Every structure is written in C-alpha cells, then in structure tokens.
Coordinates of C-alpha atoms (C1' of nucleotides) in Angstrom, one line a residue:
Chain A
M1 CA 28.4 8.4 -21.0
K2 CA 31.5 8.9 -23.1
L3 CA 31.5 10.6 -26.5
Y4 CA 34.2 11.0 -29.1
N5 CA 34.7 14.6 -29.9
S6 CA 36.1 15.3 -33.4
L7 CA 37.4 18.6 -32.2
T8 CA 39.7 17.0 -29.6
H9 CA 40.0 13.6 -31.2
K10 CA 39.3 12.1 -27.8
K11 CA 36.6 10.4 -26.0
A12 CA 35.3 12.4 -23.0
E13 CA 32.5 12.3 -20.5
L14 CA 29.4 14.0 -21.8
Q15 CA 28.9 17.3 -20.0
T16 CA 25.8 19.2 -20.9
L17 CA 25.4 22.9 -20.6
Q18 CA 22.2 22.5 -18.6
P19 CA 21.6 19.5 -16.4
G20 CA 19.6 16.9 -18.2
K21 CA 19.2 18.9 -21.4
I22 CA 20.9 18.5 -24.7
G23 CA 20.7 20.8 -27.7
M24 CA 21.8 19.0 -30.9
Y25 CA 22.2 20.4 -34.4
V26 CA 22.9 18.1 -37.3
C27 CA 23.5 19.3 -40.9
G28 CA 20.8 17.9 -43.1
M29 CA 20.2 17.7 -46.7
T30 CA 20.5 20.0 -49.7
V31 CA 17.3 19.2 -51.4
Y32 CA 17.9 19.0 -55.1
D33 CA 17.9 15.2 -55.5
Y34 CA 16.8 12.0 -53.7
C35 CA 18.7 11.0 -50.6
H36 CA 21.3 8.3 -51.0
L37 CA 22.7 5.8 -48.6
G38 CA 25.3 8.3 -47.2
H39 CA 22.4 10.4 -46.1
A40 CA 20.7 7.3 -44.7
R41 CA 23.7 6.7 -42.5
V42 CA 23.7 10.2 -41.0
L43 CA 20.0 10.0 -40.6
V44 CA 20.1 6.6 -38.8
A45 CA 23.3 7.4 -36.8
F46 CA 21.8 10.6 -35.2
D47 CA 18.5 8.9 -34.8
V48 CA 20.1 6.2 -32.7
I49 CA 22.0 8.9 -30.8
T50 CA 18.8 10.8 -30.1
R51 CA 16.8 7.8 -29.1
Y52 CA 19.5 6.5 -26.8
L53 CA 20.1 9.8 -25.1
R54 CA 16.3 10.1 -24.5
T55 CA 16.1 6.6 -23.0
K56 CA 18.8 7.7 -20.7
G57 CA 16.5 10.5 -19.6
Y58 CA 18.0 13.5 -21.4
D59 CA 15.6 16.1 -22.7
V60 CA 17.0 16.3 -26.3
T61 CA 16.2 19.1 -28.7
Y62 CA 17.1 17.7 -32.1
V63 CA 17.5 20.3 -34.9
R64 CA 18.3 19.2 -38.4
N65 CA 18.3 21.8 -41.1
I66 CA 17.3 21.8 -44.7
T67 CA 19.3 23.7 -47.3
D68 CA 16.7 24.8 -49.7
V69 CA 18.6 27.4 -51.7
D70 CA 22.0 27.2 -53.2
D71 CA 23.8 27.0 -56.6
K72 CA 23.0 23.3 -57.2
I73 CA 19.4 23.8 -56.4
I74 CA 19.1 26.8 -58.8
L75 CA 21.0 24.9 -61.5
R76 CA 18.8 21.8 -61.2
A77 CA 15.6 23.8 -61.1
N78 CA 16.7 25.6 -64.4
E79 CA 17.6 22.2 -66.0
N80 CA 14.1 20.9 -65.0
G81 CA 12.4 24.0 -66.1
E82 CA 10.7 24.3 -62.7
T83 CA 10.8 26.8 -59.9
V84 CA 13.2 26.5 -57.0
D85 CA 10.2 26.1 -54.7
A86 CA 8.6 23.3 -56.7
L87 CA 11.9 21.4 -56.8
T88 CA 12.7 21.7 -53.1
E89 CA 9.2 20.9 -52.0
R90 CA 9.3 17.8 -54.1
F91 CA 12.6 16.6 -52.6
I92 CA 11.7 17.6 -49.1
N93 CA 8.6 15.4 -49.3
A94 CA 10.7 12.6 -50.7
M95 CA 13.2 12.9 -47.9
H96 CA 10.4 12.7 -45.3
E97 CA 9.1 9.6 -47.0
D98 CA 12.6 8.0 -46.9
E99 CA 13.0 9.0 -43.3
R100 CA 9.7 7.5 -42.3
E101 CA 10.4 4.2 -44.1
L102 CA 13.7 3.9 -42.3
G103 CA 12.0 4.4 -38.9
V104 CA 13.9 7.6 -38.3
L105 CA 12.2 9.9 -35.8
R106 CA 11.6 13.4 -37.1
P107 CA 13.8 16.1 -35.6
D108 CA 12.1 18.6 -33.2
K109 CA 12.9 21.4 -35.5
E110 CA 13.7 21.4 -39.2
P111 CA 14.7 24.9 -40.1
R112 CA 14.9 25.9 -43.7
A113 CA 17.5 28.4 -45.0
T114 CA 14.9 30.4 -46.9
R115 CA 12.8 30.9 -43.7
Y116 CA 15.8 32.4 -41.8
I117 CA 17.0 35.0 -44.2
E118 CA 16.4 37.8 -41.7
S119 CA 18.6 36.0 -39.1
I120 CA 21.2 35.3 -41.7
I121 CA 21.4 38.9 -42.8
G122 CA 21.6 40.0 -39.2
L123 CA 24.5 37.6 -38.6
I124 CA 26.4 38.8 -41.6
Q125 CA 25.8 42.4 -40.5
V126 CA 27.4 41.6 -37.1
L127 CA 30.4 40.1 -39.0
M128 CA 30.7 43.2 -41.1
D129 CA 30.4 45.5 -38.0
R130 CA 33.1 43.5 -36.3
N131 CA 35.2 43.9 -39.4
V132 CA 35.8 40.2 -40.1
A133 CA 33.8 40.3 -43.3
Y134 CA 34.1 42.5 -46.4
Q135 CA 32.4 42.9 -49.8
G136 CA 34.5 42.1 -52.8
A137 CA 34.5 44.0 -56.1
N138 CA 32.1 41.4 -57.6
G139 CA 29.5 42.1 -54.8
D140 CA 30.2 38.9 -52.9
V141 CA 30.4 39.3 -49.2
Y142 CA 33.3 37.2 -47.7
F143 CA 34.4 36.1 -44.3
E144 CA 38.0 37.1 -43.8
I145 CA 39.6 34.1 -42.2
S146 CA 42.8 35.9 -41.3
K147 CA 40.7 37.8 -38.8
F148 CA 39.9 34.6 -37.0
P149 CA 43.2 33.2 -35.6
E150 CA 41.7 29.9 -34.5
Y151 CA 40.7 29.1 -38.0
G152 CA 41.6 25.4 -38.7
K153 CA 41.2 24.2 -35.1
L154 CA 38.5 21.6 -36.1
S155 CA 40.2 20.2 -39.2
K156 CA 43.7 20.5 -37.7
R157 CA 44.9 22.7 -40.5
K158 CA 47.2 25.5 -40.5
L159 CA 46.6 28.5 -42.7
D160 CA 49.9 28.3 -44.5
E161 CA 49.4 24.6 -45.2
L162 CA 46.0 25.4 -46.7
N163 CA 47.5 28.2 -48.8
A164 CA 50.1 25.8 -50.0
G165 CA 47.4 23.4 -51.2
E166 CA 47.0 23.1 -54.9
R167 CA 43.3 22.8 -54.9
V168 CA 42.3 26.1 -53.4
S169 CA 40.8 28.2 -56.2
V170 CA 42.3 31.7 -56.7
D171 CA 39.8 34.5 -56.9
E172 CA 40.8 38.1 -57.4
N173 CA 37.8 39.3 -55.4
K174 CA 39.0 37.6 -52.3
R175 CA 41.7 38.9 -50.0
S176 CA 42.7 35.3 -49.3
P177 CA 41.9 32.3 -51.4
L178 CA 40.4 30.7 -48.3
D179 CA 37.9 33.4 -47.5
F180 CA 34.4 32.1 -48.1
V181 CA 31.1 33.5 -49.3
L182 CA 28.6 34.8 -46.8
W183 CA 26.3 36.6 -49.3
K184 CA 26.1 36.2 -53.0
P185 CA 24.5 38.7 -55.3
A186 CA 21.8 37.3 -57.6
K187 CA 22.1 37.0 -61.3
P188 CA 19.1 38.3 -63.2
G189 CA 16.1 36.0 -62.8
E190 CA 17.5 34.2 -59.8
V191 CA 15.8 33.9 -56.5
A192 CA 16.9 36.8 -54.3
W193 CA 16.3 38.6 -51.1
E194 CA 17.1 42.3 -50.4
S195 CA 20.0 43.0 -48.2
P196 CA 22.4 45.8 -47.3
W197 CA 24.8 44.3 -49.8
G198 CA 22.3 44.1 -52.6
A199 CA 19.7 41.5 -53.7
G200 CA 21.1 38.0 -53.4
R201 CA 21.2 34.8 -51.4
P202 CA 23.1 33.5 -48.4
G203 CA 26.3 31.4 -48.8
W204 CA 26.1 27.8 -47.7
H205 CA 27.9 28.0 -44.4
I206 CA 26.2 31.0 -42.8
E207 CA 22.7 29.5 -42.7
C208 CA 23.9 26.9 -40.2
S209 CA 25.4 29.5 -37.9
A210 CA 22.3 31.6 -38.0
M211 CA 19.8 28.8 -37.6
S212 CA 21.6 26.9 -34.9
A213 CA 21.9 30.1 -32.8
D214 CA 18.2 30.8 -33.4
C215 CA 17.1 27.3 -32.5
L216 CA 19.6 26.4 -29.8
G217 CA 21.4 29.4 -28.7
K218 CA 24.9 30.8 -29.3
T219 CA 26.5 27.9 -27.5
F220 CA 25.0 24.4 -27.7
D221 CA 25.9 20.8 -26.8
I222 CA 26.3 18.7 -29.9
H223 CA 26.9 19.4 -33.5
G224 CA 26.9 16.6 -36.0
G225 CA 27.0 15.8 -39.7
G226 CA 28.5 13.7 -42.4
P227 CA 32.2 13.1 -42.7
D228 CA 32.8 15.5 -45.6
L229 CA 31.3 18.4 -43.7
L230 CA 34.2 18.6 -41.3
F231 CA 36.1 20.8 -43.7
P232 CA 35.3 23.4 -44.8
H233 CA 31.7 23.6 -43.7
H234 CA 32.0 23.1 -40.0
E235 CA 35.3 24.9 -39.8
N236 CA 33.6 27.8 -41.4
E237 CA 30.6 27.6 -39.1
I238 CA 33.0 27.8 -36.1
A239 CA 34.7 30.9 -37.6
Q240 CA 31.4 32.7 -38.3
S241 CA 29.7 31.9 -35.1
E242 CA 32.6 32.5 -32.7
A243 CA 33.7 35.6 -34.5
A244 CA 30.2 37.0 -34.3
H245 CA 29.2 35.9 -30.9
G246 CA 32.5 35.9 -29.1
C247 CA 31.8 32.7 -27.3
E248 CA 32.3 29.0 -27.8
F249 CA 30.1 27.7 -30.6
V250 CA 29.8 24.0 -29.9
R251 CA 30.8 21.7 -27.0
Q252 CA 30.9 18.4 -28.8
W253 CA 31.5 17.7 -32.5
M254 CA 30.3 14.4 -33.9
H255 CA 30.9 13.1 -37.4
A256 CA 29.6 9.9 -39.0
G257 CA 31.8 7.7 -41.1
P258 CA 31.5 7.4 -44.9
V259 CA 29.4 4.8 -46.8
R260 CA 31.6 3.2 -49.5
V261 CA 31.1 1.1 -52.6
D262 CA 34.0 -1.1 -53.5
S263 CA 36.1 0.6 -50.8
V264 CA 35.5 4.1 -52.3
K265 CA 33.4 6.7 -50.7
M266 CA 29.9 7.0 -52.1
S267 CA 29.5 10.5 -53.4
K268 CA 27.5 12.7 -55.8
S269 CA 30.6 13.7 -57.7
L270 CA 31.7 10.1 -58.4
G271 CA 28.1 9.1 -59.2
N272 CA 28.6 5.8 -57.3
F273 CA 25.6 6.3 -55.0
F274 CA 22.5 4.4 -54.4
T275 CA 19.4 6.2 -53.4
I276 CA 17.5 5.1 -50.3
R277 CA 14.3 4.4 -52.2
E278 CA 16.1 2.3 -54.7
V279 CA 17.6 0.1 -52.0
L280 CA 14.3 -0.1 -50.1
K281 CA 12.7 -1.7 -53.1
K282 CA 15.0 -4.7 -52.6
H283 CA 15.6 -4.8 -48.9
P284 CA 13.4 -4.2 -45.9
A285 CA 14.1 -0.9 -44.2
E286 CA 15.1 -2.6 -40.9
V287 CA 17.7 -4.5 -42.8
V288 CA 19.2 -1.3 -44.1
R289 CA 19.1 0.0 -40.5
Y290 CA 20.8 -3.1 -39.2
F291 CA 23.5 -2.8 -41.9
I292 CA 24.2 0.7 -40.7
V293 CA 24.0 0.0 -36.9
A294 CA 26.1 -3.2 -37.2
S295 CA 29.2 -1.0 -37.5
H296 CA 30.3 1.8 -35.3
Y297 CA 29.0 5.2 -36.4
R298 CA 32.5 6.6 -37.1
S299 CA 33.8 3.6 -39.1
P300 CA 33.5 3.4 -42.9
I301 CA 31.0 0.9 -44.1
D302 CA 31.0 -0.9 -47.4
Y303 CA 27.7 -1.2 -49.2
S304 CA 27.1 -4.2 -51.4
E305 CA 24.4 -6.8 -52.1
D306 CA 26.4 -9.3 -50.1
S307 CA 26.6 -7.0 -47.0
L308 CA 22.8 -6.5 -47.1
K309 CA 22.2 -10.2 -47.4
E310 CA 24.4 -10.8 -44.4
A311 CA 22.4 -8.1 -42.5
T312 CA 19.2 -9.9 -43.5
A313 CA 20.5 -13.2 -42.1
S314 CA 21.6 -11.6 -38.9
L315 CA 18.4 -9.7 -38.3
T316 CA 16.4 -12.8 -39.2
R317 CA 18.1 -14.6 -36.3
L318 CA 17.0 -11.9 -33.9
Y319 CA 13.4 -12.1 -35.2
N320 CA 13.4 -15.9 -35.1
A321 CA 13.7 -15.7 -31.3
F322 CA 10.1 -14.4 -31.2
R323 CA 8.7 -17.4 -33.1
D324 CA 5.9 -19.1 -31.2
L325 CA 5.9 -16.3 -28.6
Y326 CA 4.0 -13.6 -30.4
E327 CA 0.6 -14.4 -28.9
D328 CA 1.8 -14.4 -25.3
M329 CA 3.8 -11.3 -25.8
G330 CA 0.6 -9.4 -26.4
V331 CA 0.9 -9.0 -30.2
S332 CA -0.3 -10.9 -33.1
E333 CA 2.2 -12.0 -35.7
A334 CA 0.9 -9.4 -38.1
S335 CA 1.2 -6.4 -35.8
S336 CA 4.3 -4.6 -34.7
L337 CA 6.5 -5.8 -32.0
A338 CA 7.0 -2.2 -30.9
D339 CA 3.6 -2.3 -29.2
C340 CA 4.2 -5.3 -27.1
A341 CA 5.6 -3.6 -24.1
Q342 CA 2.4 -1.6 -23.5
L343 CA 0.2 -4.7 -24.1
A344 CA 2.1 -7.4 -22.2
P345 CA 1.5 -7.9 -18.5
S346 CA 4.3 -6.6 -16.3
D347 CA 4.1 -9.4 -13.7
L348 CA 6.4 -11.6 -15.6
A349 CA 9.5 -13.4 -14.4
P350 CA 12.3 -10.9 -13.8
V351 CA 15.0 -10.9 -16.5
D352 CA 18.7 -11.1 -15.7
A353 CA 19.7 -7.5 -15.4
G354 CA 23.1 -8.3 -17.0
Y355 CA 21.8 -7.9 -20.5
R356 CA 20.5 -4.4 -19.8
L357 CA 23.6 -3.4 -18.1
R358 CA 25.9 -4.7 -20.8
F359 CA 23.8 -3.1 -23.4
A360 CA 24.0 0.2 -21.6
A361 CA 27.7 -0.1 -21.1
A362 CA 28.2 -0.6 -24.8
M363 CA 26.0 2.3 -25.8
D364 CA 27.5 4.6 -23.1
D365 CA 30.9 4.0 -24.7
D366 CA 30.4 6.4 -27.6
F367 CA 27.4 4.6 -28.9
N368 CA 29.1 1.3 -29.5
T369 CA 26.2 -0.3 -31.4
P370 CA 28.1 -3.4 -32.6
A371 CA 28.9 -4.3 -29.0
A372 CA 25.3 -3.5 -28.0
L373 CA 24.0 -5.8 -30.8
A374 CA 26.2 -8.6 -29.4
V375 CA 24.1 -8.4 -26.2
L376 CA 20.9 -8.6 -28.2
F377 CA 22.2 -11.8 -29.8
E378 CA 23.1 -13.3 -26.4
L379 CA 19.6 -12.5 -25.2
A380 CA 18.1 -14.1 -28.4
K381 CA 20.1 -17.2 -27.7
A382 CA 18.9 -17.3 -24.1
I383 CA 15.3 -17.0 -25.3
N384 CA 15.7 -19.8 -27.8
T385 CA 17.2 -22.0 -25.1
V386 CA 14.4 -21.7 -22.6
K387 CA 11.5 -21.2 -25.0
K388 CA 10.2 -24.7 -24.8
T389 CA 10.7 -25.3 -21.1
E390 CA 10.2 -22.0 -19.4
R391 CA 7.7 -20.1 -21.4
Q392 CA 7.1 -17.3 -19.0
A393 CA 10.8 -16.5 -18.7
A394 CA 11.1 -16.6 -22.5
I395 CA 8.3 -14.1 -22.9
A396 CA 9.8 -11.8 -20.4
M397 CA 13.1 -12.0 -22.1
A398 CA 11.5 -11.4 -25.5
R399 CA 9.9 -8.2 -24.2
E400 CA 13.3 -7.2 -22.8
L401 CA 14.8 -7.8 -26.2
V402 CA 12.3 -5.6 -27.9
E403 CA 12.9 -2.9 -25.3
L404 CA 16.7 -3.0 -25.7
A405 CA 16.4 -2.9 -29.5
R406 CA 14.2 0.2 -29.4
P407 CA 16.9 2.8 -29.2
L408 CA 18.5 1.1 -32.2
G409 CA 15.3 1.3 -34.1
L410 CA 15.4 -2.4 -34.6
L411 CA 12.8 -5.1 -33.9
Q412 CA 10.2 -2.4 -34.1
F413 CA 8.4 -3.5 -37.3
S414 CA 6.2 -6.5 -37.6
P415 CA 8.2 -9.7 -37.8
E416 CA 6.0 -10.7 -40.7
R417 CA 7.0 -7.7 -42.7
L418 CA 10.7 -8.5 -42.3
L419 CA 10.6 -12.3 -42.6
Q420 CA 8.1 -12.4 -45.4
G421 CA 9.4 -9.4 -47.2
V422 CA 6.1 -7.6 -47.2
G423 CA 6.1 -4.4 -49.1
L424 CA 9.2 -5.0 -51.2
S425 CA 8.2 -4.1 -54.7
D426 CA 11.0 -6.2 -56.2
S427 CA 9.9 -9.4 -54.5
S428 CA 6.3 -9.3 -55.9
D429 CA 6.9 -12.0 -58.4
G430 CA 3.3 -13.2 -58.3
L431 CA 3.8 -15.1 -55.0
T432 CA 1.3 -13.4 -52.9
P433 CA 0.8 -14.7 -49.3
E434 CA -2.5 -16.2 -50.6
V435 CA -0.7 -18.1 -53.3
I436 CA 1.9 -19.3 -50.9
E437 CA -0.8 -20.4 -48.5
G438 CA -2.3 -22.5 -51.3
Y439 CA 1.0 -24.3 -51.8
I440 CA 1.2 -24.9 -48.0
Q441 CA -2.3 -26.4 -47.9
A442 CA -1.5 -28.7 -50.8
R443 CA 1.7 -29.8 -49.1
K444 CA -0.2 -30.3 -45.9
A445 CA -2.5 -32.7 -47.6
A446 CA 0.4 -34.6 -49.1
R447 CA 2.1 -34.8 -45.8
A448 CA -1.0 -36.1 -44.1
A449 CA -1.0 -38.9 -46.7
K450 CA 2.7 -39.4 -46.1
N451 CA 3.4 -38.6 -49.7
W452 CA 6.8 -37.3 -49.0
A453 CA 7.8 -37.0 -52.6
E454 CA 5.0 -34.6 -53.4
S455 CA 5.6 -32.8 -50.1
D456 CA 9.2 -32.2 -50.9
R457 CA 8.5 -31.3 -54.5
I458 CA 6.2 -28.5 -53.3
R459 CA 8.8 -27.3 -50.8
D460 CA 11.6 -27.3 -53.3
E461 CA 9.5 -25.4 -55.8
L462 CA 8.9 -22.7 -53.3
L463 CA 12.5 -22.7 -52.2
S464 CA 13.6 -22.1 -55.8
K465 CA 11.5 -19.0 -55.6
G466 CA 13.1 -17.8 -52.4
I467 CA 10.4 -19.1 -50.0
V468 CA 11.5 -21.1 -47.1
L469 CA 9.0 -23.3 -45.3
N470 CA 9.2 -24.0 -41.6
D471 CA 7.2 -26.9 -40.1
S472 CA 6.4 -26.9 -36.4
R473 CA 3.8 -28.5 -34.2
E474 CA 1.5 -25.5 -34.7
G475 CA 1.7 -25.7 -38.4
T476 CA 3.8 -24.5 -41.3
T477 CA 5.1 -20.9 -41.6
W478 CA 7.1 -19.3 -44.4
T479 CA 9.7 -16.7 -44.8
R480 CA 11.3 -15.0 -47.8
Q481 CA 15.0 -15.2 -48.3
D482 CA 17.5 -13.9 -50.8
N483 CA 15.6 -10.7 -51.2
Chain B
rG1 C1' 52.5 17.5 -51.1
rG2 C1' 49.8 18.7 -46.1
rC3 C1' 46.5 16.9 -42.3
rG4 C1' 43.7 12.7 -40.3
rC5 C1' 41.8 7.6 -39.8
rG6 C1' 42.5 2.5 -40.2
rG7 C1' 44.8 -2.7 -41.2
rU8 C1' 41.6 -8.5 -36.3
rG9 C1' 39.9 -15.8 -38.0
rG10 C1' 36.7 -17.6 -45.0
rC11 C1' 33.6 -12.8 -44.7
rA12 C1' 31.5 -8.8 -41.5
rG13 C1' 32.8 -6.5 -37.0
rA14 C1' 33.8 -5.2 -31.4
rG15 C1' 37.5 -5.3 -27.9
rU16 C1' 41.6 -6.2 -24.4
rG17 C1' 48.7 -5.8 -21.5
rG18 C1' 48.1 -12.4 -19.6
rU19 C1' 40.6 -16.9 -19.6
rC20 C1' 34.6 -15.6 -24.2
rA21 C1' 33.2 -10.7 -28.4
rU22 C1' 29.1 -11.1 -31.6
rG23 C1' 26.8 -12.3 -36.5
rC24 C1' 27.3 -14.8 -41.3
rA25 C1' 29.7 -19.0 -43.5
rA26 C1' 32.0 -24.2 -42.6
rA27 C1' 32.3 -29.1 -39.9
rC28 C1' 30.1 -32.7 -36.5
rG29 C1' 26.0 -34.2 -33.2
rA30 C1' 20.7 -33.6 -31.3
rC31 C1' 15.7 -32.4 -33.0
rU32 C1' 12.8 -33.4 -37.9
rG33 C1' 9.5 -38.2 -42.4
rC34 C1' 13.5 -35.3 -44.9
rA35 C1' 14.4 -30.2 -44.3
rA36 C1' 14.0 -25.2 -42.1
rC37 C1' 14.2 -23.0 -37.3
rU38 C1' 16.6 -24.1 -32.7
rC39 C1' 20.1 -26.3 -29.2
rG40 C1' 25.1 -28.6 -28.2
rU41 C1' 30.2 -29.1 -30.0
rU42 C1' 34.6 -27.7 -33.2
rG43 C1' 38.2 -25.4 -36.0
rG44 C1' 40.4 -21.0 -37.1
rA45 C1' 42.8 -13.9 -36.1
rC46 C1' 45.1 -9.9 -34.6
rG47 C1' 49.7 -6.2 -41.8
rC48 C1' 55.4 -6.3 -41.3
rC49 C1' 59.9 -5.3 -38.4
rG50 C1' 62.1 -3.7 -34.0
rG51 C1' 61.5 -1.8 -28.8
rU52 C1' 59.3 -1.6 -23.6
rU53 C1' 57.5 -5.8 -20.5
rC54 C1' 57.8 -11.7 -16.7
rG55 C1' 54.2 -11.5 -20.9
rA56 C1' 51.7 -7.5 -26.5
rU57 C1' 46.9 -8.2 -31.2
rU58 C1' 46.5 -4.5 -27.3
rC59 C1' 51.8 0.5 -25.4
rC60 C1' 56.1 3.0 -28.3
rG61 C1' 59.0 3.7 -33.1
rA62 C1' 60.0 2.6 -38.2
rC63 C1' 58.0 0.4 -42.6
rC64 C1' 54.3 -1.5 -46.0
rC65 C1' 49.2 -1.2 -47.5
rG66 C1' 44.1 0.9 -47.6
rC67 C1' 40.9 5.0 -47.0
rG68 C1' 39.2 10.1 -45.9
rC69 C1' 39.7 15.6 -46.1
rC70 C1' 42.4 19.6 -48.5
rU71 C1' 37.0 21.4 -54.7
rC72 C1' 30.2 20.9 -54.5
rC73 C1' 29.2 16.3 -51.8
rA74 C1' 26.2 13.3 -45.7

RNA sequence: GGCGCGGUGGCAGAGUGGUCAUGCAAACGACUGCAACUCGUUGGACGCCGGUUCGAUUCCGACCCGCGCCUCCA
C-alpha cells in the first residue's frame, strides 16, 4: 500500500506505528456556516481512505475535529444576534446531516475545541516553559517560530523567504511577523476561559495539536486536511507539537485537492462556493460522490452542472448493470443494494479474481479511485454481456460489483433512488411515481392495441419532462434524467 | 517576487520507455413496433523546442500556458 506524503512529496510504502493499527486525524470544519463542496471533497476523500484501509484489515481510529470557537464564529454570532453555542450547535447539526446524506461514515472521535480547553492551556504552558512561546504587550500569547529551526519543512518555505513576502502582516506585539497566536485575550462580552495569561480563547492552530495528542498520542500515523491548510495551519501544528513534545508529530501527511469553479478555487473569500445542501437538491448524493471519486483525491476538480450531468450518466451505467437482477441478488428494487451481500447465497459461481485484484492494485497505489472505477466499469460490462445467458454468473458478478464499490461509498443506495431521482426536491414537478405509473399503464393499453402513434406520444411527453421509459419483456420501467 | 502542482483524443480522467485505460459524447451494425437499456465495431491524444535512447506522451533541460500556497478559507 503506497501513499503520497505531502511532507516528502513522494509516494512511499505505508508503515504504521503499530502493526495493523492506524491513527488518523483530519482537520474538520469551523462551524459558522453550511458546508460547501470543498468540505464535501475532504469529507468524501477521507471517508474513502478510511473505508478502504478498513477493508484491508487495518484498525483505523479516525478523528476529525470541530472548531467551535474562533473570530469568525464570534463575528457571525454577533451579526445574527445569537450566542456562540446556538450558532455552532446549529451548524454542527447541519454538517452531520450533510455528512449522512453523502454516505460519509462518522469519525470515531469528533473532538470540539471548546471541550479541550484544559489540554490546550496545558500545551501552551509547556511551550511557555520551554521558552518557545511568549506573551506580547497586547496580552496575546505567541509561538516564536525562530525557536523552531525546522519551521517551514512541510510547506517547503524558508524563513527569510517568508519574511520577504509582502503579505505577512506586521504587528508590533510580535517578535517576528510570522509568530502566531496560541492564546488570545477576550474582549468584554466575548466567550472566554480563565488561563495563566488572562481570560481568553485559544488560537486556531493550537487546538489541533492538543486534541490530536489527546485522541491519538504525541506521534500518530496520518494527518489530513484540505489543500489550503498546508500552510500555515499544518506547518504551525508541526511547530507546536514537536516543540512541545520533542518527538515526531505525524508520519504521513495527506492533502486533498481543491474544488474549483471555472478553473478558480472555490472559497469563502471569493464567494464562489456552492453548499452541499444546495447541490443535493438537484443531484443525488451518490452522483456528487461519484463526481468527487472520479478524479484522484489530490487533483483539482472543476464543479459545473455539466460535470455533474456526466457523473450522472456514468453512474447510471453502473446501476444499469443491475437491471433484471435485483430479485435474484436478494434485494428488491426499492431497497438498498448495500444489503445484498448479506442476503444473497454464497454458493454462486466464482467470479474472476482479476477484478478484485486490479481494483485493489489501483487503490493500493495512493487511492487511485479513477483507475479503481475503471475496473468497476469492466465488471459492469461483463455482467451485461452474460446477463441473458449465464444468469448465476451475472448475479455473482453483480454482488462482486457491489462489494468492490463499497469502499468508494458507491452503489450503496437503492438503484431506484438514483435512477428515478427520489428525494430530489428540485425534481418534484408534479410527476410523482404514481402519476408516471398512470402514463405507463395508458401507454401499455395503446401498445396492446398496436396504437403506436398514441404510445409514442405518451413516451415523448414523458421524455420532454425528463422521464425515460424502458421497455423490456418484464414490463416498462422508468428513470429520470437531466436532473 | 518566493515556493509548489499540472498541461493526455470533442469533454472528463488514469497511466506507461516500445500492444488496451475507463466514462461521457460521436459514427456504423445487432436487439426493439419505433425507442431506451444492452452488445459488437470505428475514429481520434499525449502544450512547445531541444537532449538521452534502437525507440519518449512517459526520463532530462529550456520555453509557453494554467492553477495553488505565501492573508481567514477544506
């Protein structure tokens, strides 16, 4: 199993601290707004990583934090005239909803900054004791980066280069412009905790150093996050943790690629972002997942309606392989494919092991999901080819397809939900399944009378509304397209 | 300005020193009342210029272009 390490910029064999066990910490959300597609990408990427490592037999402890106190949260709460607690609670719930919709498994631990204040203060105290932190005249406690010679090793920056940069703000309270805040005194009325440096709140970076150590230990296997966290956030985490603990912080750094719109990164500051919930009104969650998984996790992806439509078409092809097989797979068309493995008998014809091996080879190579998907399409084609003639073999392969797709979080929902667009609020244009069934019955009568003109008229009418009919020996089924 | 990543067929997107990615789209054929689904077949690609090599899209160098980070952002 090879992983790309953003610290070394190289792929290397995964070596865990303890055999068979992996501790993984991923930087999660600052909860002052709804999650957008950039968050979705990180959520899905590390969900796939966790799922796959587990299918390989690793005992993964997945920790993803929640930042529930910071400047933006306080500002937003004030704007809304609500308390910080009320605001964060609301958006944590929203985040959990989005996560569930996307089929993202919950992390094992979800530490919140406000619940780890004691650990955070303890860690800052260690840094003060070790003389790598100091309190400025304004009361802010800063980490002094000149005391940590390795500063910049993750982002490949040299201190003098950073100093030469034009965008580093100058602050008279800091010994160096690059020193960053560990503890911030509260303004009157702001949420605050008592500390040796006065009442205040933690800086952003320190919470991750404190919580990761508490949850996973001073050194752990994998640390992940979004692309814009590499600098300064993760660089600062390294500085704090290694300066305080005197040992290596993280073995393996992983960073997801950006989500773009029109070739420009989706970001809060540019305002060019789409929230997960707004996209899920128009597209099934698995389509969004497919869109994310169809590119390698480190590559940039471009979000557009066209790219989601293409994802829909591709995923539909995969689901089409199951047509006419549901019943014998042990699931009804209305239930979830994810259950079929438990229900179906195991004494089916053996499936060519090549698919499984090639899928694993792709995933073992730094989670090459596009290459893994290609194997799924090969399998789908094989199913379609033998479906009519070798039914038992087709059923066995269909089960294999579901199993292989499981770590990707695909083909887990009901085919009906995907193909018929069930649950999409933006597709509820009065065409309920009952109404559509009415059309189908009318057309069936026309076809029985060989009234092809009427039959085609009904089909065209539905097509103009995005409903595609599909006649087979067993009857007529329908799917929704262009959603 | 500094550091980093990337430029693959109409589009998306893997990959490799010399036979296939894969998906969408397109064309033809089969199936179908006609379609849809599906199957079969087809075309078409490696930014540009040099170098290494028997041979480079793949390795090296220059150049052009795009993007990211350097400021809160996943």
